[in-house]
Amino acid sequence: MKHNKATYNSTNIVQHYSRKTYLQPPEKTILNLLKPHLPEMKMLDAGVGGGRTTPFFASEVKEYIGFDYAKEMIMECKKRFSNSPDNVKFEVCDVRDMSIFEDNTFDFILFSFNGLDVISHEDRLKAFQEIKRVGKKGGYFCFSTHNLNNIHRLFEFKHQFALHPKRTIKNFKRWYKLNYIYNNAINMAKLQDSTYTIFKDGALDFRLDIYYIKAEEQIKQLQEYFKDIRVFSYKSGQEVQEEHELKNIDDPWLYYLCVIR
């Protein structure tokens, strides 16, 4: 998945992400949950991209470090936030090897907007191990990941209709490419029986391979390094507490908040 990194270093992609400044519903929920503790926290904003989350967190925490494996993204962040105080920094770093940071450094680690989904399965597990290493015991780790229960909305014809005609046309163009150009070998029945998969879902005009996972499997991946795992709906921002709801929720992605062991 090396081409994913090259995509994120592209000028047009950097410009696209540098214009974003907002929080998704679950990010707002989690910010409010942690807000009383943030002034004492050293925060690591992993996969910071163009700095979408920086304005909301950097001013709240004791120390803020944003990093990305795309050098061009970090250069853009340094320009965008050039007037930030000394406790706000940006670094080029890869979540799979965060050797520039010592063990037990951060109180809160955020990896938002599905940044973990652009690396391989093996590298994903390695990333969790590294996050546990640089995080303090009892600290928090929050991230989002694509929900495998949502794939039927991507692949099935009936889900492409929208209220606006232009949106419907756009959806059908994407649907055709998804099914017949980029993923024509995918078997939907097998895909729905899988616990995770990687495919081109149309992100950034099909330039990325994206990881999708079921919530139950994601919780299993986390349990070795994290505890008190909570799941939040992308659509509502609310916590998903019931087991049957977690098994059936088909939001495009979900947010996870857990405590570092």
mmCIF file of C-alpha atoms in Angstrom:
data_model
loop_
_atom_site.group_PDB
_atom_site.id
_atom_site.type_symbol
_atom_site.label_atom_id
_atom_site.label_comp_id
_atom_site.label_asym_id
_atom_site.label_seq_id
_atom_site.Cartn_x
_atom_site.Cartn_y
_atom_site.Cartn_z
ATOM 1 C CA MET A 1 0.000 0.000 0.000
ATOM 2 C CA LYS A 2 2.983 2.284 -0.635
ATOM 3 C CA HIS A 3 1.040 4.223 -3.277
ATOM 4 C CA ASN A 4 -1.269 5.495 -0.522
ATOM 5 C CA LYS A 5 1.598 7.540 0.933
ATOM 6 C CA ALA A 6 2.439 8.990 -2.482
ATOM 7 C CA THR A 7 -1.203 10.020 -2.864
ATOM 8 C CA TYR A 8 -1.163 11.922 0.430
ATOM 9 C CA ASN A 9 1.971 13.797 -0.661
ATOM 10 C CA SER A 10 0.285 14.989 -3.873
ATOM 11 C CA THR A 11 -0.159 18.760 -4.087
ATOM 12 C CA ASN A 12 -3.889 18.648 -4.844
ATOM 13 C CA ILE A 13 -4.542 16.221 -1.969
ATOM 14 C CA VAL A 14 -2.549 18.363 0.485
ATOM 15 C CA GLN A 15 -4.555 21.418 -0.581
ATOM 16 C CA HIS A 16 -7.796 19.446 -0.219
ATOM 17 C CA TYR A 17 -7.053 18.433 3.379
ATOM 18 C CA SER A 18 -5.534 21.763 4.434
ATOM 19 C CA ARG A 19 -8.889 23.466 3.831
ATOM 20 C CA LYS A 20 -10.698 21.245 6.330
ATOM 21 C CA THR A 21 -11.474 22.603 9.796
ATOM 22 C CA TYR A 22 -14.300 20.790 11.555
ATOM 23 C CA LEU A 23 -14.995 17.951 13.968
ATOM 24 C CA GLN A 24 -17.107 14.925 13.144
ATOM 25 C CA PRO A 25 -20.005 14.170 15.568
ATOM 26 C CA PRO A 26 -18.135 11.493 17.593
ATOM 27 C CA GLU A 27 -15.068 13.735 17.803
ATOM 28 C CA LYS A 28 -17.227 16.428 19.392
ATOM 29 C CA THR A 29 -18.582 13.874 21.869
ATOM 30 C CA ILE A 30 -15.120 12.610 22.784
ATOM 31 C CA LEU A 31 -13.708 16.146 23.064
ATOM 32 C CA ASN A 32 -16.443 16.962 25.573
ATOM 33 C CA LEU A 33 -15.810 13.731 27.501
ATOM 34 C CA LEU A 34 -12.097 14.452 27.845
ATOM 35 C CA LYS A 35 -12.285 18.241 28.133
ATOM 36 C CA PRO A 36 -11.904 18.379 31.950
ATOM 37 C CA HIS A 37 -8.615 16.433 31.659
ATOM 38 C CA LEU A 38 -7.128 18.039 28.533
ATOM 39 C CA PRO A 39 -5.308 20.954 30.240
ATOM 40 C CA GLU A 40 -3.008 18.437 31.949
ATOM 41 C CA MET A 41 -2.503 16.228 28.902
ATOM 42 C CA LYS A 42 0.338 15.841 26.446
ATOM 43 C CA MET A 43 -1.426 15.012 23.180
ATOM 44 C CA LEU A 44 -0.261 13.211 20.044
ATOM 45 C CA ASP A 45 -2.400 13.901 16.969
ATOM 46 C CA ALA A 46 -1.391 11.039 14.680
ATOM 47 C CA GLY A 47 -2.061 11.268 10.950
ATOM 48 C CA VAL A 48 -2.774 14.958 11.425
ATOM 49 C CA GLY A 49 -3.006 15.556 7.670
ATOM 50 C CA GLY A 50 -3.620 19.216 6.894
ATOM 51 C CA GLY A 51 -4.444 20.029 10.515
ATOM 52 C CA ARG A 52 -8.212 19.553 10.515
ATOM 53 C CA THR A 53 -8.370 18.762 14.258
ATOM 54 C CA THR A 54 -5.547 21.066 15.378
ATOM 55 C CA PRO A 55 -7.648 24.212 16.076
ATOM 56 C CA PHE A 56 -9.934 22.244 18.388
ATOM 57 C CA PHE A 57 -7.351 20.368 20.456
ATOM 58 C CA ALA A 58 -4.079 22.343 20.417
ATOM 59 C CA SER A 59 -5.490 25.172 22.513
ATOM 60 C CA GLU A 60 -6.991 22.771 25.061
ATOM 61 C CA VAL A 61 -3.993 20.587 25.951
ATOM 62 C CA LYS A 62 -0.773 21.118 27.886
ATOM 63 C CA GLU A 63 1.357 20.106 24.904
ATOM 64 C CA TYR A 64 0.341 19.206 21.346
ATOM 65 C CA ILE A 65 2.331 17.292 18.727
ATOM 66 C CA GLY A 66 0.801 16.527 15.349
ATOM 67 C CA PHE A 67 2.517 14.129 12.977
ATOM 68 C CA ASP A 68 1.965 12.574 9.581
ATOM 69 C CA TYR A 69 3.943 10.220 7.359
ATOM 70 C CA ALA A 70 3.318 12.562 4.427
ATOM 71 C CA LYS A 71 6.042 15.221 4.545
ATOM 72 C CA GLU A 72 4.049 17.630 2.383
ATOM 73 C CA MET A 73 1.166 17.529 4.865
ATOM 74 C CA ILE A 74 3.470 18.499 7.730
ATOM 75 C CA MET A 75 5.013 21.324 5.705
ATOM 76 C CA GLU A 76 1.495 22.633 5.118
ATOM 77 C CA CYS A 77 0.656 22.365 8.838
ATOM 78 C CA LYS A 78 3.772 24.315 9.775
ATOM 79 C CA LYS A 79 2.720 27.098 7.396
ATOM 80 C CA ARG A 80 -0.912 27.033 8.435
ATOM 81 C CA PHE A 81 -0.123 27.167 12.158
ATOM 82 C CA SER A 82 3.071 29.220 12.003
ATOM 83 C CA ASN A 83 1.817 31.579 14.715
ATOM 84 C CA SER A 84 1.104 28.813 17.220
ATOM 85 C CA PRO A 85 2.704 28.908 20.701
ATOM 86 C CA ASP A 86 5.799 26.857 21.545
ATOM 87 C CA ASN A 87 3.774 23.964 22.962
ATOM 88 C CA VAL A 88 2.368 23.185 19.487
ATOM 89 C CA LYS A 89 4.678 21.223 17.174
ATOM 90 C CA PHE A 90 4.506 19.184 13.976
ATOM 91 C CA GLU A 91 6.734 16.258 12.994
ATOM 92 C CA VAL A 92 7.162 13.866 10.076
ATOM 93 C CA CYS A 93 6.673 10.399 11.538
ATOM 94 C CA ASP A 94 5.144 7.006 10.717
ATOM 95 C CA VAL A 95 2.783 5.394 13.235
ATOM 96 C CA ARG A 96 4.413 2.022 12.526
ATOM 97 C CA ASP A 97 7.752 3.305 13.818
ATOM 98 C CA MET A 98 7.519 6.169 16.288
ATOM 99 C CA SER A 99 11.091 5.820 17.530
ATOM 100 C CA ILE A 100 11.389 9.627 17.664
ATOM 101 C CA PHE A 101 9.179 9.423 20.780
ATOM 102 C CA GLU A 102 10.141 7.808 24.080
ATOM 103 C CA ASP A 103 8.061 5.219 25.923
ATOM 104 C CA ASN A 104 5.195 6.449 28.121
ATOM 105 C CA THR A 105 5.151 9.971 26.664
ATOM 106 C CA PHE A 106 1.549 10.842 25.788
ATOM 107 C CA ASP A 107 -1.634 11.112 27.855
ATOM 108 C CA PHE A 108 -3.920 11.234 24.823
ATOM 109 C CA ILE A 109 -3.346 9.856 21.326
ATOM 110 C CA LEU A 110 -5.796 10.638 18.522
ATOM 111 C CA PHE A 111 -5.750 9.031 15.072
ATOM 112 C CA SER A 112 -8.796 10.485 13.354
ATOM 113 C CA PHE A 113 -10.484 10.285 9.950
ATOM 114 C CA ASN A 114 -9.614 6.615 9.385
ATOM 115 C CA GLY A 115 -5.882 7.217 9.076
ATOM 116 C CA LEU A 116 -5.101 3.671 10.218
ATOM 117 C CA ASP A 117 -7.060 2.304 7.259
ATOM 118 C CA VAL A 118 -4.419 3.158 4.646
ATOM 119 C CA ILE A 119 -1.807 0.674 5.913
ATOM 120 C CA SER A 120 -1.743 -3.125 5.702
ATOM 121 C CA HIS A 121 -3.275 -5.480 8.266
ATOM 122 C CA GLU A 122 0.140 -6.442 9.644
ATOM 123 C CA ASP A 123 1.209 -2.797 9.880
ATOM 124 C CA ARG A 124 -2.056 -1.929 11.598
ATOM 125 C CA LEU A 125 -1.294 -4.389 14.406
ATOM 126 C CA LYS A 126 2.237 -3.002 14.601
ATOM 127 C CA ALA A 127 0.776 0.505 14.892
ATOM 128 C CA PHE A 128 -1.378 -0.500 17.868
ATOM 129 C CA GLN A 129 1.737 -1.851 19.576
ATOM 130 C CA GLU A 130 3.627 1.393 18.944
ATOM 131 C CA ILE A 131 0.707 3.497 20.159
ATOM 132 C CA LYS A 132 0.636 1.488 23.368
ATOM 133 C CA ARG A 133 4.398 2.003 23.769
ATOM 134 C CA VAL A 134 4.407 5.797 23.437
ATOM 135 C CA GLY A 135 1.198 6.221 25.414
ATOM 136 C CA LYS A 136 1.100 6.410 29.188
ATOM 137 C CA LYS A 137 -0.591 3.653 31.149
ATOM 138 C CA GLY A 138 -4.088 4.888 31.928
ATOM 139 C CA GLY A 139 -3.962 7.386 29.075
ATOM 140 C CA TYR A 140 -6.467 7.522 26.226
ATOM 141 C CA PHE A 141 -6.342 6.361 22.620
ATOM 142 C CA CYS A 142 -9.036 7.428 20.164
ATOM 143 C CA PHE A 143 -9.324 6.558 16.466
ATOM 144 C CA SER A 144 -11.810 5.869 13.694
ATOM 145 C CA THR A 145 -11.967 3.042 11.194
ATOM 146 C CA HIS A 146 -14.203 2.044 8.281
ATOM 147 C CA ASN A 147 -17.086 -0.242 9.185
ATOM 148 C CA LEU A 148 -17.338 -3.473 7.179
ATOM 149 C CA ASN A 149 -21.097 -3.573 7.841
ATOM 150 C CA ASN A 150 -21.412 -0.560 5.549
ATOM 151 C CA ILE A 151 -20.116 -2.197 2.366
ATOM 152 C CA HIS A 152 -23.562 -3.190 1.106
ATOM 153 C CA ARG A 153 -24.331 0.519 0.755
ATOM 154 C CA LEU A 154 -21.321 0.877 -1.525
ATOM 155 C CA PHE A 155 -21.846 -2.197 -3.703
ATOM 156 C CA GLU A 156 -25.639 -2.568 -3.969
ATOM 157 C CA PHE A 157 -27.479 -0.782 -6.798
ATOM 158 C CA LYS A 158 -30.499 0.243 -4.697
ATOM 159 C CA HIS A 159 -28.431 2.384 -2.334
ATOM 160 C CA GLN A 160 -27.181 4.741 -5.064
ATOM 161 C CA PHE A 161 -30.350 6.817 -5.416
ATOM 162 C CA ALA A 162 -30.284 10.273 -3.817
ATOM 163 C CA LEU A 163 -32.702 13.205 -3.551
ATOM 164 C CA HIS A 164 -30.538 15.391 -5.773
ATOM 165 C CA PRO A 165 -30.190 14.180 -9.418
ATOM 166 C CA LYS A 166 -26.532 15.222 -9.640
ATOM 167 C CA ARG A 167 -25.734 13.243 -6.478
ATOM 168 C CA THR A 168 -27.509 10.195 -7.944
ATOM 169 C CA ILE A 169 -25.458 10.425 -11.148
ATOM 170 C CA LYS A 170 -22.260 10.754 -9.127
ATOM 171 C CA ASN A 171 -23.237 7.762 -6.990
ATOM 172 C CA PHE A 172 -23.912 5.571 -10.024
ATOM 173 C CA LYS A 173 -20.594 6.481 -11.644
ATOM 174 C CA ARG A 174 -18.811 5.512 -8.451
ATOM 175 C CA TRP A 175 -20.917 2.333 -8.147
ATOM 176 C CA TYR A 176 -19.971 1.263 -11.681
ATOM 177 C CA LYS A 177 -16.252 1.824 -11.109
ATOM 178 C CA LEU A 178 -16.447 0.119 -7.719
ATOM 179 C CA ASN A 179 -18.090 -3.023 -9.084
ATOM 180 C CA TYR A 180 -16.761 -3.402 -12.615
ATOM 181 C CA ILE A 181 -13.390 -1.664 -12.862
ATOM 182 C CA TYR A 182 -11.587 -1.780 -9.524
ATOM 183 C CA ASN A 183 -13.207 -4.617 -7.573
ATOM 184 C CA ASN A 184 -14.764 -6.953 -10.129
ATOM 185 C CA ALA A 185 -13.182 -10.001 -8.464
ATOM 186 C CA ILE A 186 -14.813 -9.292 -5.089
ATOM 187 C CA ASN A 187 -17.423 -11.791 -3.932
ATOM 188 C CA MET A 188 -19.987 -9.954 -1.820
ATOM 189 C CA ALA A 189 -21.069 -13.052 0.112
ATOM 190 C CA LYS A 190 -17.477 -13.795 1.118
ATOM 191 C CA LEU A 191 -16.868 -10.145 1.890
ATOM 192 C CA GLN A 192 -19.809 -9.975 4.279
ATOM 193 C CA ASP A 193 -18.598 -13.130 6.042
ATOM 194 C CA SER A 194 -15.105 -11.666 6.519
ATOM 195 C CA THR A 195 -14.018 -9.887 9.686
ATOM 196 C CA TYR A 196 -11.919 -7.372 7.729
ATOM 197 C CA THR A 197 -10.920 -6.640 4.144
ATOM 198 C CA ILE A 198 -8.955 -4.166 2.007
ATOM 199 C CA PHE A 199 -10.254 -2.776 -1.285
ATOM 200 C CA LYS A 200 -10.592 0.403 -3.351
ATOM 201 C CA ASP A 201 -13.783 2.045 -2.088
ATOM 202 C CA GLY A 202 -13.618 5.162 -4.267
ATOM 203 C CA ALA A 203 -11.779 7.391 -1.794
ATOM 204 C CA LEU A 204 -9.833 10.163 -3.546
ATOM 205 C CA ASP A 205 -11.054 8.902 -6.925
ATOM 206 C CA PHE A 206 -10.030 5.265 -6.276
ATOM 207 C CA ARG A 207 -6.413 6.174 -5.556
ATOM 208 C CA LEU A 208 -6.405 4.494 -2.130
ATOM 209 C CA ASP A 209 -6.679 0.932 -0.848
ATOM 210 C CA ILE A 210 -8.829 1.110 2.292
ATOM 211 C CA TYR A 211 -9.174 -1.232 5.282
ATOM 212 C CA TYR A 212 -12.686 -2.128 6.492
ATOM 213 C CA ILE A 213 -13.383 -4.090 9.682
ATOM 214 C CA LYS A 214 -16.311 -5.301 11.775
ATOM 215 C CA ALA A 215 -16.643 -3.760 15.221
ATOM 216 C CA GLU A 216 -16.347 -7.089 17.057
ATOM 217 C CA GLU A 217 -13.067 -7.848 15.279
ATOM 218 C CA GLN A 218 -11.728 -4.360 15.940
ATOM 219 C CA ILE A 219 -12.361 -4.782 19.654
ATOM 220 C CA LYS A 220 -10.447 -8.086 19.584
ATOM 221 C CA GLN A 221 -7.468 -6.390 17.913
ATOM 222 C CA LEU A 222 -7.369 -3.768 20.642
ATOM 223 C CA GLN A 223 -7.718 -5.933 23.735
ATOM 224 C CA GLU A 224 -4.042 -6.881 24.103
ATOM 225 C CA TYR A 225 -2.927 -3.264 24.486
ATOM 226 C CA PHE A 226 -6.071 -1.375 25.524
ATOM 227 C CA LYS A 227 -9.046 -1.723 27.862
ATOM 228 C CA ASP A 228 -12.404 -0.039 28.600
ATOM 229 C CA ILE A 229 -13.090 0.081 24.860
ATOM 230 C CA ARG A 230 -16.012 2.305 23.878
ATOM 231 C CA VAL A 231 -17.535 2.642 20.394
ATOM 232 C CA PHE A 232 -19.230 5.750 18.979
ATOM 233 C CA SER A 233 -21.526 6.182 15.983
ATOM 234 C CA TYR A 234 -20.226 8.364 13.166
ATOM 235 C CA LYS A 235 -23.741 9.541 12.301
ATOM 236 C CA SER A 236 -25.058 10.449 15.743
ATOM 237 C CA GLY A 237 -21.847 10.865 17.710
ATOM 238 C CA GLN A 238 -23.405 8.821 20.498
ATOM 239 C CA GLU A 239 -21.900 5.771 22.191
ATOM 240 C CA VAL A 240 -23.039 2.385 20.870
ATOM 241 C CA GLN A 241 -23.630 0.401 24.049
ATOM 242 C CA GLU A 242 -25.826 -2.562 23.148
ATOM 243 C CA GLU A 243 -24.160 -5.673 21.700
ATOM 244 C CA HIS A 244 -26.882 -6.255 19.101
ATOM 245 C CA GLU A 245 -26.618 -2.627 17.961
ATOM 246 C CA LEU A 246 -22.842 -2.909 17.640
ATOM 247 C CA LYS A 247 -23.218 -6.061 15.549
ATOM 248 C CA ASN A 248 -25.684 -4.484 13.128
ATOM 249 C CA ILE A 249 -24.712 -0.811 12.931
ATOM 250 C CA ASP A 250 -23.932 0.193 9.343
ATOM 251 C CA ASP A 251 -22.437 3.671 9.765
ATOM 252 C CA PRO A 252 -19.653 4.246 7.197
ATOM 253 C CA TRP A 253 -17.112 4.338 10.012
ATOM 254 C CA LEU A 254 -16.998 4.154 13.795
ATOM 255 C CA TYR A 255 -14.932 5.842 16.490
ATOM 256 C CA TYR A 256 -13.221 3.956 19.299
ATOM 257 C CA LEU A 257 -12.077 5.393 22.627
ATOM 258 C CA CYS A 258 -10.028 3.181 24.921
ATOM 259 C CA VAL A 259 -7.666 3.273 27.880
ATOM 260 C CA ILE A 260 -4.011 2.297 27.422
ATOM 261 C CA ARG A 261 -2.986 -0.757 29.488
#
